[in-house]
mmCIF file of C-alpha atoms in Angstrom:
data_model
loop_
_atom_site.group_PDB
_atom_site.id
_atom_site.type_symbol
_atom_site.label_atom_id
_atom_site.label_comp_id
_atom_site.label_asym_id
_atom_site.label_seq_id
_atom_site.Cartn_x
_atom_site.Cartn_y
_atom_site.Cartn_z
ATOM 1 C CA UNK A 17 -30.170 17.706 -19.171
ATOM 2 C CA UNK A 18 -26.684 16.240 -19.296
ATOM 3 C CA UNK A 19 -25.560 19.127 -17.570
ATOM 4 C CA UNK A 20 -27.685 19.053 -14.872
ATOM 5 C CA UNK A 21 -26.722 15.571 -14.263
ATOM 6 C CA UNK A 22 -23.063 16.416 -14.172
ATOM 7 C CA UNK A 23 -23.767 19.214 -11.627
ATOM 8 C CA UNK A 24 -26.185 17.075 -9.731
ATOM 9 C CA UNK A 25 -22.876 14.797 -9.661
ATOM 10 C CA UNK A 26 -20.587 17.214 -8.408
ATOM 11 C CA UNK A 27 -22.666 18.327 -5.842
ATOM 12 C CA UNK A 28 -22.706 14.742 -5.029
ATOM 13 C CA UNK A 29 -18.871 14.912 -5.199
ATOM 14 C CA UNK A 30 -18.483 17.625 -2.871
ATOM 15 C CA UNK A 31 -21.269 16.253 -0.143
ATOM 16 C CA UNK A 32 -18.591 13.497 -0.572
ATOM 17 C CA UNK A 33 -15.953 13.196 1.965
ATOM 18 C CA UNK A 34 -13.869 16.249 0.811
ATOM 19 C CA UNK A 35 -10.766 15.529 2.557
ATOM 20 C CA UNK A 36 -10.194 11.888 0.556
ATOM 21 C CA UNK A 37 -6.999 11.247 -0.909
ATOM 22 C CA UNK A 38 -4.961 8.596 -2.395
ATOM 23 C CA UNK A 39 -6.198 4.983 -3.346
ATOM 24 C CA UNK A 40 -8.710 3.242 -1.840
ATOM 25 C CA UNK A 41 -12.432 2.737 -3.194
ATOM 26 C CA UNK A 42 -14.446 5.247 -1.031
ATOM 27 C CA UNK A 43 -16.700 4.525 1.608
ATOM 28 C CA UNK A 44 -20.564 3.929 -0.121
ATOM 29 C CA UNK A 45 -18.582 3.814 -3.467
ATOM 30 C CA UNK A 46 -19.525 0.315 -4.418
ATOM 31 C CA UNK A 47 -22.940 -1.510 -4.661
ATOM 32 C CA UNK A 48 -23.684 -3.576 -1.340
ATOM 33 C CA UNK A 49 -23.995 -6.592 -3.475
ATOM 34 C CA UNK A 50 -19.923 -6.038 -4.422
ATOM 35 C CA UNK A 51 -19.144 -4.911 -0.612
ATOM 36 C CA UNK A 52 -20.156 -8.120 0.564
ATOM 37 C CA UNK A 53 -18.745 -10.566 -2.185
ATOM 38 C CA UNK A 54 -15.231 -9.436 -1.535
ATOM 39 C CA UNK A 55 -15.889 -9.667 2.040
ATOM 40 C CA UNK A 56 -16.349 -13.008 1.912
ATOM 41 C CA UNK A 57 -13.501 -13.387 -1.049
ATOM 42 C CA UNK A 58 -11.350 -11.523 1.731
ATOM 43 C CA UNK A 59 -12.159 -13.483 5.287
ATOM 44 C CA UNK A 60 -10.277 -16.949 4.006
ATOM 45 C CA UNK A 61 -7.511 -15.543 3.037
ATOM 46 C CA UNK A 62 -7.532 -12.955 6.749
ATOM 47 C CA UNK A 63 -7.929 -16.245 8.540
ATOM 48 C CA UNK A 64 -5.162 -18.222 6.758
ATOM 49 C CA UNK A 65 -2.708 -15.521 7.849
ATOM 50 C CA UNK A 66 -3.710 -15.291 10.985
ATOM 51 C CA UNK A 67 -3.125 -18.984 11.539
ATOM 52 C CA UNK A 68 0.090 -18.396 9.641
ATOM 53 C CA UNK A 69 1.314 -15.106 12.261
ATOM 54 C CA UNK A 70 0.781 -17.390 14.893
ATOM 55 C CA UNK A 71 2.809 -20.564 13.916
ATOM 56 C CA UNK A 72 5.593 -18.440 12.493
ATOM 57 C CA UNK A 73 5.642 -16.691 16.208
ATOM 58 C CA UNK A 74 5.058 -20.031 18.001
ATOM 59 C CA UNK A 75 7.812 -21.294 16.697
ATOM 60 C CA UNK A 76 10.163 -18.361 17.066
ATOM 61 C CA UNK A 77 9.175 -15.375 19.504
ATOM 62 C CA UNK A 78 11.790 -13.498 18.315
ATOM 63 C CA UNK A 79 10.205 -12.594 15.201
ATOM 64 C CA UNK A 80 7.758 -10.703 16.916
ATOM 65 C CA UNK A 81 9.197 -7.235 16.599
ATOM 66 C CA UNK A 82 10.076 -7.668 12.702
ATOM 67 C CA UNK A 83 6.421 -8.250 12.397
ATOM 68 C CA UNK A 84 5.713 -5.669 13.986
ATOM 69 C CA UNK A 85 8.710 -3.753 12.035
ATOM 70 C CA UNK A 86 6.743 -4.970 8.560
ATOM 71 C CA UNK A 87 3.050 -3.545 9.637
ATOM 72 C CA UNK A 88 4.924 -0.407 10.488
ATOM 73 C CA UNK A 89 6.306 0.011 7.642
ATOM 74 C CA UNK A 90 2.885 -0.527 6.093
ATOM 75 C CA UNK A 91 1.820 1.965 8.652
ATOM 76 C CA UNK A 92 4.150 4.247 7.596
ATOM 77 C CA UNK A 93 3.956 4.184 4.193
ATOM 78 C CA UNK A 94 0.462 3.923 3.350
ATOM 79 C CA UNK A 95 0.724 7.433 5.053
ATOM 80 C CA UNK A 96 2.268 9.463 2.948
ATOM 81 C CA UNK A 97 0.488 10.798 -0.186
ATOM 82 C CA UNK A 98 3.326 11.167 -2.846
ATOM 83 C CA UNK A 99 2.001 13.626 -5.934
ATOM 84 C CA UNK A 100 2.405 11.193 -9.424
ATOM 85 C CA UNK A 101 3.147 11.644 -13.172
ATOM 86 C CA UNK A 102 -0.829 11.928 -13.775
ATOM 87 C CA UNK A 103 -0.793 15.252 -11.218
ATOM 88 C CA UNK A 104 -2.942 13.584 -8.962
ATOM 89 C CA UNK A 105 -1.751 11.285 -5.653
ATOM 90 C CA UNK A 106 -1.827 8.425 -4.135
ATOM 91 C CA UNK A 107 0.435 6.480 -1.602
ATOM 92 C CA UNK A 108 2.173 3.125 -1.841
ATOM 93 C CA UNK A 109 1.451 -0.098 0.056
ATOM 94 C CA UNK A 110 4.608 -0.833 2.274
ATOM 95 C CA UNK A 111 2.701 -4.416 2.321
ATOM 96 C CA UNK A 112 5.899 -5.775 0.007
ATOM 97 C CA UNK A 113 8.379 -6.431 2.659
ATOM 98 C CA UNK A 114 6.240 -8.375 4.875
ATOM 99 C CA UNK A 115 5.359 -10.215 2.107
ATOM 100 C CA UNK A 116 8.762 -11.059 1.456
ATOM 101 C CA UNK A 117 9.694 -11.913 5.023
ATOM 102 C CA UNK A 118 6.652 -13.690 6.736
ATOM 103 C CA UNK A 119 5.267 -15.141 3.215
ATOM 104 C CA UNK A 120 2.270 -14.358 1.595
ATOM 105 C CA UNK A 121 -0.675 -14.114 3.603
ATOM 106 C CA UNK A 122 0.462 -12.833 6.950
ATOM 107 C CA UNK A 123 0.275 -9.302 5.446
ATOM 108 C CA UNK A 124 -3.681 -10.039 5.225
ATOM 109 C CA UNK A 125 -4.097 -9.407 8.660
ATOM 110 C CA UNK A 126 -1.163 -6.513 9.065
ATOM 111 C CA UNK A 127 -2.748 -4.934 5.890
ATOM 112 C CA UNK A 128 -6.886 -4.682 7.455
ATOM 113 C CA UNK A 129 -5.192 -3.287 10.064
ATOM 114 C CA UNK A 130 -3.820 -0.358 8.147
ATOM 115 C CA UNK A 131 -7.043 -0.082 6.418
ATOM 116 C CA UNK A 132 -9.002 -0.082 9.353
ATOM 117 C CA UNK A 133 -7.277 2.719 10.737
ATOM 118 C CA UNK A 134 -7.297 4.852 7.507
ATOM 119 C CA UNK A 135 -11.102 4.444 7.335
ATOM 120 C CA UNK A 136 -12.205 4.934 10.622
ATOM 121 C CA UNK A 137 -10.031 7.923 11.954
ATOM 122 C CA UNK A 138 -9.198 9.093 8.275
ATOM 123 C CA UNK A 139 -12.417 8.508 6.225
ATOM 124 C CA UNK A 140 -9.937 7.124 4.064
ATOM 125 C CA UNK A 141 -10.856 3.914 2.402
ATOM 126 C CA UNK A 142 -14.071 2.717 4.111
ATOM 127 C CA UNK A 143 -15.570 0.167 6.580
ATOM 128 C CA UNK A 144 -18.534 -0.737 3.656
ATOM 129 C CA UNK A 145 -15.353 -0.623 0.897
ATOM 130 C CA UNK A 146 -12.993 -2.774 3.496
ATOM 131 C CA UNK A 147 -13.651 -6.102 2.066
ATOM 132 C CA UNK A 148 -12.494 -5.052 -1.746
ATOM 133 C CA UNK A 149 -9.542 -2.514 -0.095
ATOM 134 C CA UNK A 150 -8.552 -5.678 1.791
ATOM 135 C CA UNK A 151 -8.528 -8.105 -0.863
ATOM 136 C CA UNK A 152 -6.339 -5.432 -3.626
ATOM 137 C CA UNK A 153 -4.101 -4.018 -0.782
ATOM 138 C CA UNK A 154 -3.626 -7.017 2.071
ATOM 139 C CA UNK A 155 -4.264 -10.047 -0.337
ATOM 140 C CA UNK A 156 -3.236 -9.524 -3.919
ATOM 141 C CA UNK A 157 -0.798 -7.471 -3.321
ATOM 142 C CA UNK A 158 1.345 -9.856 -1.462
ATOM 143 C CA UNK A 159 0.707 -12.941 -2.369
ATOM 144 C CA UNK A 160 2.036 -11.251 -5.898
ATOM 145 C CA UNK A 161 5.090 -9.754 -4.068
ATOM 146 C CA UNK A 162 5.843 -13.089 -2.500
ATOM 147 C CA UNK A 163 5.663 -15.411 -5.720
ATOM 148 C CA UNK A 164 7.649 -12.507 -7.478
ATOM 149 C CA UNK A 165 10.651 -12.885 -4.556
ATOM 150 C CA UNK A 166 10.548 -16.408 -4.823
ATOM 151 C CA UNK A 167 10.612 -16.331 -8.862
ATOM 152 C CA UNK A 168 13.616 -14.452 -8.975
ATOM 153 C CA UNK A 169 15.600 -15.758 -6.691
ATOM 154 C CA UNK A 170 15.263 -19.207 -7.985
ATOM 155 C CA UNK A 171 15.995 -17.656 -11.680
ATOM 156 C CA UNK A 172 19.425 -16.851 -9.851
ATOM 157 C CA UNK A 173 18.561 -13.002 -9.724
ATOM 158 C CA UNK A 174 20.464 -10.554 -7.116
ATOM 159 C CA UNK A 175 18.563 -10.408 -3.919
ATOM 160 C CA UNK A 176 17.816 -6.464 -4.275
ATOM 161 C CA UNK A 177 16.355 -7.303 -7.508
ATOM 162 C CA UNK A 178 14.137 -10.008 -6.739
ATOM 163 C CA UNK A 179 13.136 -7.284 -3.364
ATOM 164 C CA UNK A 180 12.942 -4.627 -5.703
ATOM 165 C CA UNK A 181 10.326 -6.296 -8.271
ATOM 166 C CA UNK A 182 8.633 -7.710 -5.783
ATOM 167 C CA UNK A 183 7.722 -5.036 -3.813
ATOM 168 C CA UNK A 184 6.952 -2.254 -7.191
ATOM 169 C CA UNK A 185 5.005 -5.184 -8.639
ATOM 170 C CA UNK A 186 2.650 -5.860 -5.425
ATOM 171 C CA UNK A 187 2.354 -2.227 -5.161
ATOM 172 C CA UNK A 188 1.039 -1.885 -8.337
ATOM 173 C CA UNK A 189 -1.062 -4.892 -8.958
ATOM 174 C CA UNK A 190 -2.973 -3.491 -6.065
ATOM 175 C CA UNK A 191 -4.280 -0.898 -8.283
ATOM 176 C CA UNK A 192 -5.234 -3.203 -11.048
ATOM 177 C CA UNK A 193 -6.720 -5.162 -8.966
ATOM 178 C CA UNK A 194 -8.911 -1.779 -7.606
ATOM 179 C CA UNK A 195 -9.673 -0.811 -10.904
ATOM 180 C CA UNK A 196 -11.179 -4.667 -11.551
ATOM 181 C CA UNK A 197 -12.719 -4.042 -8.812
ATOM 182 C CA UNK A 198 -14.398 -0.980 -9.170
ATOM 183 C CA UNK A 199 -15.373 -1.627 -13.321
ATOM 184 C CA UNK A 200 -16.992 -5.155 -12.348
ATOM 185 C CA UNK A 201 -19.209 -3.294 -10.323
ATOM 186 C CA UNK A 202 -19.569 0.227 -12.641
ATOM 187 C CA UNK A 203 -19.603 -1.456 -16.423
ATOM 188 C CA UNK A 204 -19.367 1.587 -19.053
ATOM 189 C CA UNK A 205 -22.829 1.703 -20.979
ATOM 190 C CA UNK A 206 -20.833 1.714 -24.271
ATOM 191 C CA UNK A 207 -17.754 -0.634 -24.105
ATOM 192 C CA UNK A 208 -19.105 -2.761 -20.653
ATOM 193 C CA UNK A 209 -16.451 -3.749 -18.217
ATOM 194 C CA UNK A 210 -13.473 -3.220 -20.903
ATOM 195 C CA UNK A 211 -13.781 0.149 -21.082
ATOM 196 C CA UNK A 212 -14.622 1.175 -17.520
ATOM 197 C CA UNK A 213 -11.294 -1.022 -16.576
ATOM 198 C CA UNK A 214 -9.465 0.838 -18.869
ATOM 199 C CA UNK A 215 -10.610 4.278 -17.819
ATOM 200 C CA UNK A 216 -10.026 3.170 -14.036
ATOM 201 C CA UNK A 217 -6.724 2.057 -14.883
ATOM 202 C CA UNK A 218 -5.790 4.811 -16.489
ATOM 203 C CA UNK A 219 -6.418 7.172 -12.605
ATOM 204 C CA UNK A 220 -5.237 4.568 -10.602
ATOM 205 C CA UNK A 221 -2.419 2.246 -12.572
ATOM 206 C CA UNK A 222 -1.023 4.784 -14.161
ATOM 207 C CA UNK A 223 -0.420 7.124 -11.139
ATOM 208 C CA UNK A 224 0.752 4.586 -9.364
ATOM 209 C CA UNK A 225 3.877 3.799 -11.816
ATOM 210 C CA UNK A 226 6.461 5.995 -10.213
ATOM 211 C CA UNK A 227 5.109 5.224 -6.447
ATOM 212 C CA UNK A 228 5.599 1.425 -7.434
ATOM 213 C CA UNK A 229 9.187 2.452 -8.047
ATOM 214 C CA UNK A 230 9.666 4.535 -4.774
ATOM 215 C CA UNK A 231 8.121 1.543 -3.060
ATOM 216 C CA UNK A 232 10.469 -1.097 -4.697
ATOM 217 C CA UNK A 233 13.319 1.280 -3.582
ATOM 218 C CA UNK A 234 12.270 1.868 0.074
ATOM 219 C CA UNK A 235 11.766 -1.726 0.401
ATOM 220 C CA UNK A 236 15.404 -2.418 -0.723
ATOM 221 C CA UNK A 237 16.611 0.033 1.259
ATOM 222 C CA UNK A 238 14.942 -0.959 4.384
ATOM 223 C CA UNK A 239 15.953 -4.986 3.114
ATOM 224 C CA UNK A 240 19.658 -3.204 2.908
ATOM 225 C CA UNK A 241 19.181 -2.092 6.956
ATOM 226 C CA UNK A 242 17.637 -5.364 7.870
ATOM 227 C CA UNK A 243 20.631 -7.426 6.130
ATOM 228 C CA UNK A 244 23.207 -5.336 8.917
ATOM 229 C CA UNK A 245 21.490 -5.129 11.677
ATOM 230 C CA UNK A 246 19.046 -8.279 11.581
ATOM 231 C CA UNK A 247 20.587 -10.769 9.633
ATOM 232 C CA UNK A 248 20.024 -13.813 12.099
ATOM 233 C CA UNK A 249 16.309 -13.358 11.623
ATOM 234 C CA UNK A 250 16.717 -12.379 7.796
ATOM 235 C CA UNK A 251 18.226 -16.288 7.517
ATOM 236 C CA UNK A 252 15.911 -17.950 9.403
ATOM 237 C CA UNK A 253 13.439 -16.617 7.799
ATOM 238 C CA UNK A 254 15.425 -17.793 4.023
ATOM 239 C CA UNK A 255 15.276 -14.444 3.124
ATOM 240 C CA UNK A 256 19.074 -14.923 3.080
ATOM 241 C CA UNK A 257 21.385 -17.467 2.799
ATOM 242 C CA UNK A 258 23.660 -18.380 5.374
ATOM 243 C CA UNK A 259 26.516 -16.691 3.826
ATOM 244 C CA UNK A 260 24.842 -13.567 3.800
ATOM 245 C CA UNK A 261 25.730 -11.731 1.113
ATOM 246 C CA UNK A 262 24.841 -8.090 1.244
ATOM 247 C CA UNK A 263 22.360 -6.965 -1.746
ATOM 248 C CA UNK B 2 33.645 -2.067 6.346
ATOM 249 C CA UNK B 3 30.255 -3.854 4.663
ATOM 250 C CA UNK B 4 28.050 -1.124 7.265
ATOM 251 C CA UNK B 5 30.028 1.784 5.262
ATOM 252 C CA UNK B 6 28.819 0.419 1.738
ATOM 253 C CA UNK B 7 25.698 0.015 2.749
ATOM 254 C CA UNK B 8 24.958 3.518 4.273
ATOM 255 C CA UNK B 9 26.018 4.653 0.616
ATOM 256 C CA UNK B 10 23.730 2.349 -1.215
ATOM 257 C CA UNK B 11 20.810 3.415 0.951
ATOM 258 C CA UNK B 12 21.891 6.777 0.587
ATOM 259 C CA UNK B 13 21.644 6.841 -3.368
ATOM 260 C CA UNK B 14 18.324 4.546 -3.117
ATOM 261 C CA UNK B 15 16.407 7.446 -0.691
ATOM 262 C CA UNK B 16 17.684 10.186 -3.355
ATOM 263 C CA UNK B 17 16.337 8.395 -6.282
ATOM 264 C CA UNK B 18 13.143 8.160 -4.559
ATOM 265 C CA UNK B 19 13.220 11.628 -3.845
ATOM 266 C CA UNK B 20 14.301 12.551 -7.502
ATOM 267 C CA UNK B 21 10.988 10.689 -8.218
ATOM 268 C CA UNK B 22 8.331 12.235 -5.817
ATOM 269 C CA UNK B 23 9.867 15.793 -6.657
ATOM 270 C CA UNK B 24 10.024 15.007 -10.528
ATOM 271 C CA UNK B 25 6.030 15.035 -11.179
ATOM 272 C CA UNK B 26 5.690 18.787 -8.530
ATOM 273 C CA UNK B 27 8.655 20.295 -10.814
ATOM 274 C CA UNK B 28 7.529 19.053 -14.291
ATOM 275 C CA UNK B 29 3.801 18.947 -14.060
ATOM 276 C CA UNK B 30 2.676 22.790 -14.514
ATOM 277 C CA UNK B 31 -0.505 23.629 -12.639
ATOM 278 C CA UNK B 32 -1.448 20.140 -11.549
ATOM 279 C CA UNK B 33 -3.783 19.936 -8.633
ATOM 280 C CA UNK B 34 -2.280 16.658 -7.209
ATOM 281 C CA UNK B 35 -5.776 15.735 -5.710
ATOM 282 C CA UNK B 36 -6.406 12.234 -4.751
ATOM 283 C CA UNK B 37 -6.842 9.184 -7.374
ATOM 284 C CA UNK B 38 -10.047 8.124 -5.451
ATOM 285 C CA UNK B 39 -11.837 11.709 -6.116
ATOM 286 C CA UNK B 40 -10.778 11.045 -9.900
ATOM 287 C CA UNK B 41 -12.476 7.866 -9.389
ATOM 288 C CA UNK B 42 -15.094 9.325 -7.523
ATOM 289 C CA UNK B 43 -15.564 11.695 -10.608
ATOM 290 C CA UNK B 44 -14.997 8.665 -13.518
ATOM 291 C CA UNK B 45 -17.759 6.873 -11.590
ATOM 292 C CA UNK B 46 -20.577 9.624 -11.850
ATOM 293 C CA UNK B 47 -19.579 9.207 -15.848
ATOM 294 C CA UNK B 48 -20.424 5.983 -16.086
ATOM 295 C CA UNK B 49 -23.183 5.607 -13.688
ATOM 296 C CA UNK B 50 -25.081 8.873 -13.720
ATOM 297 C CA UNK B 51 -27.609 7.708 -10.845
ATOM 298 C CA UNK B 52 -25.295 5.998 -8.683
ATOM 299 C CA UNK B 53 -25.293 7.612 -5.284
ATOM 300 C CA UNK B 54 -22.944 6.552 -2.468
ATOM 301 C CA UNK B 55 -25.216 4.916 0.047
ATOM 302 C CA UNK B 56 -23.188 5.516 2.954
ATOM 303 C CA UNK B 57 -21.205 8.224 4.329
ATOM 304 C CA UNK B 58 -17.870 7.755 6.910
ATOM 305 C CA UNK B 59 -19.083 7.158 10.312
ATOM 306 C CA UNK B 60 -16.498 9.664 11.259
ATOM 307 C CA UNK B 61 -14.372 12.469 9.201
ATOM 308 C CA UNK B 62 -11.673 14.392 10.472
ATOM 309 C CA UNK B 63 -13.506 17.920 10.730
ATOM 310 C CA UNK B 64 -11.087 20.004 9.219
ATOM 311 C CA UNK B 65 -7.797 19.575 6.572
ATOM 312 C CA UNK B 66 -5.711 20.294 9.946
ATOM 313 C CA UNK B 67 -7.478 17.698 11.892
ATOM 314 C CA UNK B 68 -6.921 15.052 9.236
ATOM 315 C CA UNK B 69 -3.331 15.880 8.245
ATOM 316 C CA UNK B 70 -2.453 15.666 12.384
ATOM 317 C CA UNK B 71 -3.797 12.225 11.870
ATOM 318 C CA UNK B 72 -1.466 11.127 8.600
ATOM 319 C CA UNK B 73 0.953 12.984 10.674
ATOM 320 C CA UNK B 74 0.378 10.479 13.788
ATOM 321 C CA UNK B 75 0.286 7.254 10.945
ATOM 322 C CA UNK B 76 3.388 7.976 9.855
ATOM 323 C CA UNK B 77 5.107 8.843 13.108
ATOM 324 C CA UNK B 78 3.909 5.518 14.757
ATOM 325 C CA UNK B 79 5.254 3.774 11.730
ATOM 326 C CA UNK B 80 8.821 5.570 11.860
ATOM 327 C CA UNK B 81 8.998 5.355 15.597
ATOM 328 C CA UNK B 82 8.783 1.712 15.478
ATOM 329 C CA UNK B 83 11.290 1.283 12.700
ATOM 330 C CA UNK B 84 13.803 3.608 14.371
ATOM 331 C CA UNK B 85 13.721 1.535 17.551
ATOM 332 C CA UNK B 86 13.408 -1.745 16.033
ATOM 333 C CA UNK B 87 16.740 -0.658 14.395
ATOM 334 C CA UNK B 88 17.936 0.599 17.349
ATOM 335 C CA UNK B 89 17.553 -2.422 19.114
ATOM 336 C CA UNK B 90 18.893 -4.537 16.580
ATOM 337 C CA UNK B 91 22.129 -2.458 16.605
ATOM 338 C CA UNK B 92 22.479 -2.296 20.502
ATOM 339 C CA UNK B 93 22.346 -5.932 20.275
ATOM 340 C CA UNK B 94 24.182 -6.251 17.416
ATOM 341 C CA UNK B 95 27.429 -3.931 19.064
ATOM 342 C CA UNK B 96 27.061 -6.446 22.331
ATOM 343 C CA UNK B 97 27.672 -9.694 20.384
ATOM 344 C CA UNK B 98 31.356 -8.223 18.495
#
């Protein structure tokens, strides 16, 4: 009987979109009743930083193209599928760095966008799963890189380590945060939500330890570029001080 | 003279992230390096025997080749935008000395 269920489930699994990689929870992989609750945890936080995107650019037009410089880098990286530790993959975030430069809910909007994308041209992610991808990827994730900036810098840390924590952090509280997601809604029969988090953490987390470290890199790296050839905007912006120092 | 230090420190920061995305393909013997989500996909038919996904992608990329000219398109948008964003920013830059 158990086996039969297990093949019934692989059947299931390859019926399943085949060609899904990476991170996000799959489309018709969570109960409607969770779809819609992190929906509606999700649309505050979307509006907020759309309010936010818009008085940022009010106020300074110029910082237009580095926010559209930040979602491409989200763009970019939430593209490529980087093989992990655990021999399975997954991609990182790229939401860090416009965390860290436009504060920490402007990525909310930059970060659906990416999502939206990935699950309607990729059947990556999902439109039913956008709510919960939204809220791990676009919401927790930087509002976690941009507390971690600000933390570090005010502890008197370097700027490329305050970038570089903030950014591997974000990345991988995203994945926590889709493994609370996804054992709140699947509890383990023995062991309830503990054990279901644990065993979700273990395929996303835990792959995504070295990515988190390739992300906190890149993001350095592309903090490095931005520090030549952008540092007006970098200071107005108090990602730098005036003197600007170089990380 | 600070543009010259910098290209090295960048330079050393994209190796180490290479070191690390080649480390796992050259240590890992016959890994499949599927996707977390189908691991997820599998961990949730554990713990929920009956569950069945209730919906299915409006639209899938009908073949591997198909879907990896897509992630191919992602990620060129992405890097054509940075490139010219820097690009800009150094034009403009090279003006102001």
């Amino acid at each position: 009987m158990e086996k039969w269920m297990l093949l019934a489930a692989f059947a299931l699994l390859l019926m399943a979109p085949q060609t899904a990689y990476a991170m996000h929870i799959m489309e018709g992989f969570l109960p409607l009743k969770w779809c819609t609750i992190w929906y509606i945890a999700s649309l505050p936080f979307v509006v907020v930083g759309l309010v936010a995107i818009n008085k940022k650019v009010k106020e300074n037009p110029k910082l237009k193209m580095l926010l559209g410089f930040a979602g491409a880098f989200a763009f970019l990286l939430s593209s490529l599928k980087i093989p992990s530790v655990t021999g399975s993959c997954s991609h990182p975030t790229g939401v860090g760095l416009g965390a860290i430069l436009f504060g920490p809910f402007a990525m909310s909007v930059l970060g659906l966008i990416v999502l939206l994308f990935q699950a309607l041209l990729l059947a990556h992610g999902g439109i039913t799963t956008l709510g919960a991808n939204t809220f791990s990827m676009a919401i927790v994730g930087p509002i976690a890189s941009y507390y971690i900036f600000k933390l570090v810098k005010k502890a008197g840390g370097p700027n490329w380590l305050a970038v570089f924590l903030a950014a591997s952090i974000g990345d991988l509280l995203t994945y926590v945060t889709t493994s609370f997601q996804l054992a709140i809604a699947f509890p383990s029969e023995i062991g309830g939500f503990t054990a279901s988090f644990l065993k979700f953490m273990g395929i996303f987390a835990v792959t995504q330890v070295p990515l988190a470290i390739s992300e906190g890199l890149l993001t350095v790296l592309v903090i490095n570029m931005l520090t030549v050839y952008s540092e007006e905007e970098l200071i107005e912006l108090n990602v730098l001080e005036r003197e600007g120092k170089t990380t | 003279m600070k543009d010259k230090r910098f290209l090295m420190k960048n330079l050393i920061l994209g190796l180490l992230v290479i070191l690390l995305v080649v480390f796992p393909l050259v240590t890992i013997k016959n890994a499949e390096f599927v996707g977390a989500d189908d691991k997820a996909a599998e961990a949730i038919a554990q713990v929920d025997k009956n569950y069945k996904p209730w919906f299915k992608p409006i639209w899938e990329p009908p073949s591997g080749e198909i879907e990896s000219l897509l992630f191919a398109l992602q990620a060129a948008i992405g890097a054509g935008f940075l490139g010219y964003y820097i690009g800009v920013a150094k034009g403009r830059k090279n003006v102001n000395r």
